[in-house]
Amino acid sequence: MTATETLSLINAKYTASAVRADQYPAGDYAEIALIGRSNVGKSSLINSLCRHGGLARTSGSPGKTQTLNFYTVTLKTGEEGRHPFFLVDLPGYGYARVGRESRRQWAQFIDAYLSSSPRLGMVCQLIDIRHPPMDSDIEALRRLKELGQKIQVVATKADKISRMAVRKHCEIIRRDLGLGPEARIIPYSAPSGAGREELLDEFKQILLK
Ligand SMILES: Nc1nc2c(ncn2[C@@H]2O[C@H](COP(=O)(O)OP(=O)(O)OP(=O)(O)O)[C@@H](O)[C@H]2O)c(=O)[nH]1
Ligand SMILES: [Mg+2]
């Protein structure tokens, strides 16, 4: 058994929804946020990480999550360690069917959060493993870097391609996002939970700092 196998998320519960700073929940818990295109699997990732199917609402059609949704979750490390934090589910970007004006509003609302939350310890950027990153992904990553955020790229829906293809597609994502060889890209499958240990290990690095 490896050390990472002792990590799990417990006591997950929905805490608050927000579209403005005065609606963010109080407290000094660190935050880990998930961003990505609509339908990439952000809400599904939260449910899978927490092993709690009904925690975050998911949908087959894009645009399901419309507010910042805060979940209070505890990272359990071994027998003793308990590290509560907020997992923050964000609305997706790049949703083609909404007009430019509402995309702009989206950008402002998310940007306000990403640039002003002092508790934000890491942003997980989700990319669908089947497709190369799109302009909206590249733009979002550029903005996160500009804000100095710690970024973890997660390649979602890994169960939709062969194991052989997973590695190759991760390298395409790395190349197109302009990430160096040291950047870790974590393939994830929400239905199977593959990638959970690796991602929780990254959470641990942030939460135990
Ligand atoms: N096969 C497979 N399907 C997935 C995976 N993750 C998400 N899905 C499916 O993809 C669809 C969208 O998932 P959501 O989690 O709602 O996506 P989202 O990024 O939260 O979408 P918005 O809230 O609209 O921004 C749903 O039909 C999920 O069941 C995965 O790892 N594997
Ligand atoms: Mg969602």
PDB file of N, CA, C and O and ligand atoms in Angstrom, residues 35-48 56-66 69 89-93 95 106 126 128 130 155-160 188-194, ligand 1:
ATOM      1  N   ILE A  35     -12.418  24.792 -12.517  1.00  0.00           N
ATOM      2  CA  ILE A  35     -12.909  25.532 -13.674  1.00  0.00           C
ATOM      3  C   ILE A  35     -12.749  24.695 -14.942  1.00  0.00           C
ATOM      4  O   ILE A  35     -11.965  23.750 -14.988  1.00  0.00           O
ATOM      5  N   GLY A  36     -13.504  25.073 -15.958  1.00  0.00           N
ATOM      6  CA  GLY A  36     -13.422  24.366 -17.235  1.00  0.00           C
ATOM      7  C   GLY A  36     -14.643  24.666 -18.068  1.00  0.00           C
ATOM      8  O   GLY A  36     -15.589  25.290 -17.599  1.00  0.00           O
ATOM      9  N   ARG A  37     -14.602  24.201 -19.318  1.00  0.00           N
ATOM     10  CA  ARG A  37     -15.732  24.442 -20.209  1.00  0.00           C
ATOM     11  C   ARG A  37     -17.002  23.787 -19.677  1.00  0.00           C
ATOM     12  O   ARG A  37     -16.931  22.825 -18.913  1.00  0.00           O
ATOM     13  N   SER A  38     -18.126  24.299 -20.097  1.00  0.00           N
ATOM     14  CA  SER A  38     -19.392  23.680 -19.738  1.00  0.00           C
ATOM     15  C   SER A  38     -19.382  22.228 -20.181  1.00  0.00           C
ATOM     16  O   SER A  38     -18.893  21.911 -21.271  1.00  0.00           O
ATOM     17  N   ASN A  39     -19.891  21.363 -19.317  1.00  0.00           N
ATOM     18  CA  ASN A  39     -20.036  19.943 -19.638  1.00  0.00           C
ATOM     19  C   ASN A  39     -18.741  19.129 -19.547  1.00  0.00           C
ATOM     20  O   ASN A  39     -18.730  17.948 -19.869  1.00  0.00           O
ATOM     21  N   VAL A  40     -17.643  19.760 -19.120  1.00  0.00           N
ATOM     22  CA  VAL A  40     -16.364  19.031 -19.057  1.00  0.00           C
ATOM     23  C   VAL A  40     -16.352  18.007 -17.921  1.00  0.00           C
ATOM     24  O   VAL A  40     -15.564  17.056 -17.938  1.00  0.00           O
ATOM     25  N   GLY A  41     -17.234  18.243 -16.909  1.00  0.00           N
ATOM     26  CA  GLY A  41     -17.315  17.282 -15.810  1.00  0.00           C
ATOM     27  C   GLY A  41     -16.888  17.817 -14.452  1.00  0.00           C
ATOM     28  O   GLY A  41     -16.479  17.051 -13.574  1.00  0.00           O
ATOM     29  N   LYS A  42     -17.039  19.122 -14.237  1.00  0.00           N
ATOM     30  CA  LYS A  42     -16.631  19.722 -12.953  1.00  0.00           C
ATOM     31  C   LYS A  42     -17.487  19.194 -11.797  1.00  0.00           C
ATOM     32  O   LYS A  42     -16.958  18.760 -10.766  1.00  0.00           O
ATOM     33  N   SER A  43     -18.797  19.246 -11.973  1.00  0.00           N
ATOM     34  CA  SER A  43     -19.684  18.803 -10.889  1.00  0.00           C
ATOM     35  C   SER A  43     -19.537  17.295 -10.663  1.00  0.00           C
ATOM     36  O   SER A  43     -19.537  16.824  -9.519  1.00  0.00           O
ATOM     37  N   SER A  44     -19.378  16.555 -11.746  1.00  0.00           N
ATOM     38  CA  SER A  44     -19.178  15.098 -11.627  1.00  0.00           C
ATOM     39  C   SER A  44     -17.887  14.786 -10.877  1.00  0.00           C
ATOM     40  O   SER A  44     -17.816  13.811 -10.114  1.00  0.00           O
ATOM     41  N   LEU A  45     -16.858  15.604 -11.087  1.00  0.00           N
ATOM     42  CA  LEU A  45     -15.578  15.388 -10.399  1.00  0.00           C
ATOM     43  C   LEU A  45     -15.754  15.583  -8.894  1.00  0.00           C
ATOM     44  O   LEU A  45     -15.225  14.799  -8.091  1.00  0.00           O
ATOM     45  N   ILE A  46     -16.512  16.589  -8.517  1.00  0.00           N
ATOM     46  CA  ILE A  46     -16.768  16.819  -7.087  1.00  0.00           C
ATOM     47  C   ILE A  46     -17.477  15.605  -6.490  1.00  0.00           C
ATOM     48  O   ILE A  46     -17.068  15.080  -5.445  1.00  0.00           O
ATOM     49  N   ASN A  47     -18.509  15.129  -7.162  1.00  0.00           N
ATOM     50  CA  ASN A  47     -19.239  13.960  -6.649  1.00  0.00           C
ATOM     51  C   ASN A  47     -18.333  12.738  -6.551  1.00  0.00           C
ATOM     52  O   ASN A  47     -18.390  11.986  -5.576  1.00  0.00           O
ATOM     53  N   SER A  48     -17.486  12.554  -7.563  1.00  0.00           N
ATOM     54  CA  SER A  48     -16.612  11.392  -7.572  1.00  0.00           C
ATOM     55  C   SER A  48     -15.550  11.489  -6.478  1.00  0.00           C
ATOM     56  O   SER A  48     -15.285  10.513  -5.765  1.00  0.00           O
ATOM     57  N   ALA A  56     -23.273  17.442  -6.007  1.00  0.00           N
ATOM     58  CA  ALA A  56     -23.343  18.543  -6.975  1.00  0.00           C
ATOM     59  C   ALA A  56     -24.232  18.094  -8.135  1.00  0.00           C
ATOM     60  O   ALA A  56     -24.130  16.956  -8.585  1.00  0.00           O
ATOM     61  N   ARG A  57     -25.094  18.987  -8.609  1.00  0.00           N
ATOM     62  CA  ARG A  57     -25.991  18.648  -9.714  1.00  0.00           C
ATOM     63  C   ARG A  57     -25.208  18.560 -11.012  1.00  0.00           C
ATOM     64  O   ARG A  57     -24.446  19.474 -11.354  1.00  0.00           O
ATOM     65  N   THR A  58     -25.425  17.486 -11.754  1.00  0.00           N
ATOM     66  CA  THR A  58     -24.758  17.314 -13.046  1.00  0.00           C
ATOM     67  C   THR A  58     -25.822  17.223 -14.132  1.00  0.00           C
ATOM     68  O   THR A  58     -27.002  17.045 -13.839  1.00  0.00           O
ATOM     69  N   SER A  59     -25.403  17.337 -15.379  1.00  0.00           N
ATOM     70  CA  SER A  59     -26.368  17.279 -16.466  1.00  0.00           C
ATOM     71  C   SER A  59     -25.688  16.919 -17.773  1.00  0.00           C
ATOM     72  O   SER A  59     -24.523  17.265 -17.991  1.00  0.00           O
ATOM     73  N   GLY A  60     -26.423  16.246 -18.641  1.00  0.00           N
ATOM     74  CA  GLY A  60     -25.898  15.920 -19.963  1.00  0.00           C
ATOM     75  C   GLY A  60     -25.835  17.132 -20.872  1.00  0.00           C
ATOM     76  O   GLY A  60     -25.115  17.141 -21.854  1.00  0.00           O
ATOM     77  N   SER A  61     -26.599  18.186 -20.550  1.00  0.00           N
ATOM     78  CA  SER A  61     -26.534  19.378 -21.399  1.00  0.00           C
ATOM     79  C   SER A  61     -25.762  20.483 -20.699  1.00  0.00           C
ATOM     80  O   SER A  61     -25.888  20.665 -19.480  1.00  0.00           O
ATOM     81  N   PRO A  62     -24.917  21.202 -21.463  1.00  0.00           N
ATOM     82  CA  PRO A  62     -24.030  22.185 -20.839  1.00  0.00           C
ATOM     83  C   PRO A  62     -24.773  23.361 -20.224  1.00  0.00           C
ATOM     84  O   PRO A  62     -25.902  23.661 -20.607  1.00  0.00           O
ATOM     85  N   GLY A  63     -24.125  24.019 -19.267  1.00  0.00           N
ATOM     86  CA  GLY A  63     -24.708  25.203 -18.648  1.00  0.00           C
ATOM     87  C   GLY A  63     -25.487  24.893 -17.382  1.00  0.00           C
ATOM     88  O   GLY A  63     -26.273  25.703 -16.905  1.00  0.00           O
ATOM     89  N   LYS A  64     -25.276  23.715 -16.797  1.00  0.00           N
ATOM     90  CA  LYS A  64     -26.062  23.316 -15.616  1.00  0.00           C
ATOM     91  C   LYS A  64     -25.730  24.196 -14.406  1.00  0.00           C
ATOM     92  O   LYS A  64     -26.615  24.709 -13.739  1.00  0.00           O
ATOM     93  N   THR A  65     -24.450  24.345 -14.091  1.00  0.00           N
ATOM     94  CA  THR A  65     -24.048  25.091 -12.902  1.00  0.00           C
ATOM     95  C   THR A  65     -23.964  26.575 -13.254  1.00  0.00           C
ATOM     96  O   THR A  65     -23.231  26.966 -14.161  1.00  0.00           O
ATOM     97  N   GLN A  66     -24.740  27.390 -12.540  1.00  0.00           N
ATOM     98  CA  GLN A  66     -24.835  28.818 -12.894  1.00  0.00           C
ATOM     99  C   GLN A  66     -24.304  29.751 -11.813  1.00  0.00           C
ATOM    100  O   GLN A  66     -24.254  30.956 -12.000  1.00  0.00           O
ATOM    101  N   ASN A  69     -20.652  27.391  -6.328  1.00  0.00           N
ATOM    102  CA  ASN A  69     -21.216  26.544  -5.280  1.00  0.00           C
ATOM    103  C   ASN A  69     -20.095  26.055  -4.375  1.00  0.00           C
ATOM    104  O   ASN A  69     -19.132  25.454  -4.849  1.00  0.00           O
ATOM    105  N   ASP A  89     -17.311  24.757  -6.908  1.00  0.00           N
ATOM    106  CA  ASP A  89     -17.741  24.393  -8.266  1.00  0.00           C
ATOM    107  C   ASP A  89     -18.132  25.680  -8.989  1.00  0.00           C
ATOM    108  O   ASP A  89     -18.927  26.466  -8.478  1.00  0.00           O
ATOM    109  N   LEU A  90     -17.551  25.897 -10.158  1.00  0.00           N
ATOM    110  CA  LEU A  90     -17.842  27.130 -10.905  1.00  0.00           C
ATOM    111  C   LEU A  90     -18.668  26.820 -12.147  1.00  0.00           C
ATOM    112  O   LEU A  90     -18.584  25.728 -12.695  1.00  0.00           O
ATOM    113  N   PRO A  91     -19.429  27.803 -12.616  1.00  0.00           N
ATOM    114  CA  PRO A  91     -20.117  27.617 -13.902  1.00  0.00           C
ATOM    115  C   PRO A  91     -19.076  27.450 -15.010  1.00  0.00           C
ATOM    116  O   PRO A  91     -17.974  27.990 -14.922  1.00  0.00           O
ATOM    117  N   GLY A  92     -19.440  26.733 -16.042  1.00  0.00           N
ATOM    118  CA  GLY A  92     -18.504  26.494 -17.140  1.00  0.00           C
ATOM    119  C   GLY A  92     -18.320  27.708 -18.024  1.00  0.00           C
ATOM    120  O   GLY A  92     -19.193  28.562 -18.110  1.00  0.00           O
ATOM    121  N   TYR A  93     -17.173  27.775 -18.687  1.00  0.00           N
ATOM    122  CA  TYR A  93     -16.964  28.835 -19.675  1.00  0.00           C
ATOM    123  C   TYR A  93     -17.079  28.251 -21.077  1.00  0.00           C
ATOM    124  O   TYR A  93     -17.123  27.035 -21.257  1.00  0.00           O
ATOM    125  N   TYR A  95     -19.489  28.313 -23.248  1.00  0.00           N
ATOM    126  CA  TYR A  95     -20.750  27.682 -23.607  1.00  0.00           C
ATOM    127  C   TYR A  95     -21.293  28.370 -24.860  1.00  0.00           C
ATOM    128  O   TYR A  95     -21.700  29.522 -24.838  1.00  0.00           O
ATOM    129  N   TRP A 106     -20.254  36.383 -17.474  1.00  0.00           N
ATOM    130  CA  TRP A 106     -19.697  35.212 -16.812  1.00  0.00           C
ATOM    131  C   TRP A 106     -18.254  35.510 -16.433  1.00  0.00           C
ATOM    132  O   TRP A 106     -17.823  35.295 -15.304  1.00  0.00           O
ATOM    133  N   LEU A 126     -10.087  21.813 -15.694  1.00  0.00           N
ATOM    134  CA  LEU A 126     -10.500  20.553 -16.299  1.00  0.00           C
ATOM    135  C   LEU A 126     -10.566  20.690 -17.820  1.00  0.00           C
ATOM    136  O   LEU A 126     -11.112  21.667 -18.345  1.00  0.00           O
ATOM    137  N   ASP A 128     -11.436  18.193 -21.288  1.00  0.00           N
ATOM    138  CA  ASP A 128     -11.943  16.906 -21.778  1.00  0.00           C
ATOM    139  C   ASP A 128     -10.801  16.180 -22.495  1.00  0.00           C
ATOM    140  O   ASP A 128     -10.236  16.703 -23.461  1.00  0.00           O
ATOM    141  N   ARG A 130     -10.638  13.928 -24.521  1.00  0.00           N
ATOM    142  CA  ARG A 130     -10.848  13.496 -25.917  1.00  0.00           C
ATOM    143  C   ARG A 130     -10.472  14.555 -26.941  1.00  0.00           C
ATOM    144  O   ARG A 130     -10.222  14.246 -28.084  1.00  0.00           O
ATOM    145  N   ALA A 155      -7.454  15.971 -16.745  1.00  0.00           N
ATOM    146  CA  ALA A 155      -8.012  15.549 -18.039  1.00  0.00           C
ATOM    147  C   ALA A 155      -9.197  14.624 -17.760  1.00  0.00           C
ATOM    148  O   ALA A 155      -9.011  13.487 -17.300  1.00  0.00           O
ATOM    149  N   THR A 156     -10.398  15.125 -17.984  1.00  0.00           N
ATOM    150  CA  THR A 156     -11.614  14.397 -17.576  1.00  0.00           C
ATOM    151  C   THR A 156     -12.076  13.386 -18.630  1.00  0.00           C
ATOM    152  O   THR A 156     -11.664  13.425 -19.779  1.00  0.00           O
ATOM    153  N   LYS A 157     -12.974  12.508 -18.188  1.00  0.00           N
ATOM    154  CA  LYS A 157     -13.631  11.503 -19.051  1.00  0.00           C
ATOM    155  C   LYS A 157     -12.620  10.523 -19.637  1.00  0.00           C
ATOM    156  O   LYS A 157     -12.738  10.082 -20.779  1.00  0.00           O
ATOM    157  N   ALA A 158     -11.602  10.191 -18.823  1.00  0.00           N
ATOM    158  CA  ALA A 158     -10.523   9.297 -19.279  1.00  0.00           C
ATOM    159  C   ALA A 158     -11.055   7.919 -19.650  1.00  0.00           C
ATOM    160  O   ALA A 158     -10.417   7.199 -20.422  1.00  0.00           O
ATOM    161  N   ASP A 159     -12.224   7.572 -19.111  1.00  0.00           N
ATOM    162  CA  ASP A 159     -12.811   6.264 -19.449  1.00  0.00           C
ATOM    163  C   ASP A 159     -13.354   6.219 -20.876  1.00  0.00           C
ATOM    164  O   ASP A 159     -13.693   5.151 -21.375  1.00  0.00           O
ATOM    165  N   LYS A 160     -13.426   7.381 -21.530  1.00  0.00           N
ATOM    166  CA  LYS A 160     -14.000   7.410 -22.890  1.00  0.00           C
ATOM    167  C   LYS A 160     -12.987   7.087 -23.981  1.00  0.00           C
ATOM    168  O   LYS A 160     -13.360   6.972 -25.149  1.00  0.00           O
ATOM    169  N   TYR A 188      -8.589  11.624 -15.279  1.00  0.00           N
ATOM    170  CA  TYR A 188      -9.593  11.287 -14.273  1.00  0.00           C
ATOM    171  C   TYR A 188     -10.809  10.659 -14.929  1.00  0.00           C
ATOM    172  O   TYR A 188     -11.228  11.079 -16.007  1.00  0.00           O
ATOM    173  N   SER A 189     -11.380   9.685 -14.259  1.00  0.00           N
ATOM    174  CA  SER A 189     -12.666   9.128 -14.684  1.00  0.00           C
ATOM    175  C   SER A 189     -13.632   9.230 -13.524  1.00  0.00           C
ATOM    176  O   SER A 189     -13.431   8.590 -12.482  1.00  0.00           O
ATOM    177  N   ALA A 190     -14.680  10.017 -13.693  1.00  0.00           N
ATOM    178  CA  ALA A 190     -15.644  10.174 -12.593  1.00  0.00           C
ATOM    179  C   ALA A 190     -16.351   8.856 -12.258  1.00  0.00           C
ATOM    180  O   ALA A 190     -16.488   8.526 -11.076  1.00  0.00           O
ATOM    181  N   PRO A 191     -16.799   8.077 -13.251  1.00  0.00           N
ATOM    182  CA  PRO A 191     -17.497   6.834 -12.888  1.00  0.00           C
ATOM    183  C   PRO A 191     -16.614   5.859 -12.106  1.00  0.00           C
ATOM    184  O   PRO A 191     -17.087   5.222 -11.170  1.00  0.00           O
ATOM    185  N   SER A 192     -15.344   5.730 -12.475  1.00  0.00           N
ATOM    186  CA  SER A 192     -14.503   4.733 -11.789  1.00  0.00           C
ATOM    187  C   SER A 192     -13.702   5.327 -10.636  1.00  0.00           C
ATOM    188  O   SER A 192     -13.223   4.603  -9.778  1.00  0.00           O
ATOM    189  N   GLY A 193     -13.538   6.643 -10.637  1.00  0.00           N
ATOM    190  CA  GLY A 193     -12.707   7.255  -9.601  1.00  0.00           C
ATOM    191  C   GLY A 193     -11.224   7.165  -9.917  1.00  0.00           C
ATOM    192  O   GLY A 193     -10.387   7.546  -9.090  1.00  0.00           O
ATOM    193  N   ALA A 194     -10.856   6.683 -11.103  1.00  0.00           N
ATOM    194  CA  ALA A 194      -9.432   6.623 -11.477  1.00  0.00           C
ATOM    195  C   ALA A 194      -8.875   8.039 -11.503  1.00  0.00           C
ATOM    196  O   ALA A 194      -9.465   8.917 -12.120  1.00  0.00           O
TER     197      ALA A 194
HETATM  198  N1  LIG B   1     -18.015   8.839 -19.110  1.00  0.00           N
HETATM  199  C1  LIG B   1     -17.845   9.913 -18.336  1.00  0.00           C
HETATM  200  N2  LIG B   1     -18.785  10.884 -18.300  1.00  0.00           N
HETATM  201  C2  LIG B   1     -18.565  11.952 -17.510  1.00  0.00           C
HETATM  202  C3  LIG B   1     -17.388  12.097 -16.725  1.00  0.00           C
HETATM  203  N3  LIG B   1     -17.465  13.268 -16.060  1.00  0.00           N
HETATM  204  C4  LIG B   1     -18.637  13.838 -16.428  1.00  0.00           C
HETATM  205  N4  LIG B   1     -19.310  13.060 -17.297  1.00  0.00           N
HETATM  206  C5  LIG B   1     -20.624  13.354 -17.933  1.00  0.00           C
HETATM  207  O1  LIG B   1     -20.518  14.612 -18.585  1.00  0.00           O
HETATM  208  C6  LIG B   1     -21.735  15.359 -18.447  1.00  0.00           C
HETATM  209  C7  LIG B   1     -21.467  16.725 -17.832  1.00  0.00           C
HETATM  210  O2  LIG B   1     -21.013  16.564 -16.517  1.00  0.00           O
HETATM  211  P1  LIG B   1     -21.127  17.754 -15.425  1.00  0.00           P
HETATM  212  O3  LIG B   1     -20.370  17.258 -14.235  1.00  0.00           O
HETATM  213  O4  LIG B   1     -22.533  18.186 -15.234  1.00  0.00           O
HETATM  214  O5  LIG B   1     -20.309  18.909 -16.166  1.00  0.00           O
HETATM  215  P2  LIG B   1     -19.999  20.402 -15.662  1.00  0.00           P
HETATM  216  O6  LIG B   1     -18.598  20.698 -16.078  1.00  0.00           O
HETATM  217  O7  LIG B   1     -20.309  20.543 -14.201  1.00  0.00           O
HETATM  218  O8  LIG B   1     -21.017  21.253 -16.563  1.00  0.00           O
HETATM  219  P3  LIG B   1     -21.649  22.730 -16.296  1.00  0.00           P
HETATM  220  O9  LIG B   1     -22.193  22.755 -14.901  1.00  0.00           O
HETATM  221  O10 LIG B   1     -22.706  22.827 -17.346  1.00  0.00           O
HETATM  222  O11 LIG B   1     -20.549  23.727 -16.518  1.00  0.00           O
HETATM  223  C8  LIG B   1     -22.671  14.486 -17.621  1.00  0.00           C
HETATM  224  O12 LIG B   1     -23.502  13.760 -18.507  1.00  0.00           O
HETATM  225  C9  LIG B   1     -21.726  13.547 -16.902  1.00  0.00           C
HETATM  226  O13 LIG B   1     -22.308  12.306 -16.574  1.00  0.00           O
HETATM  227  C10 LIG B   1     -16.417  11.026 -16.776  1.00  0.00           C
HETATM  228  O14 LIG B   1     -15.356  11.052 -16.139  1.00  0.00           O
HETATM  229  N5  LIG B   1     -16.701   9.972 -17.594  1.00  0.00           N
END
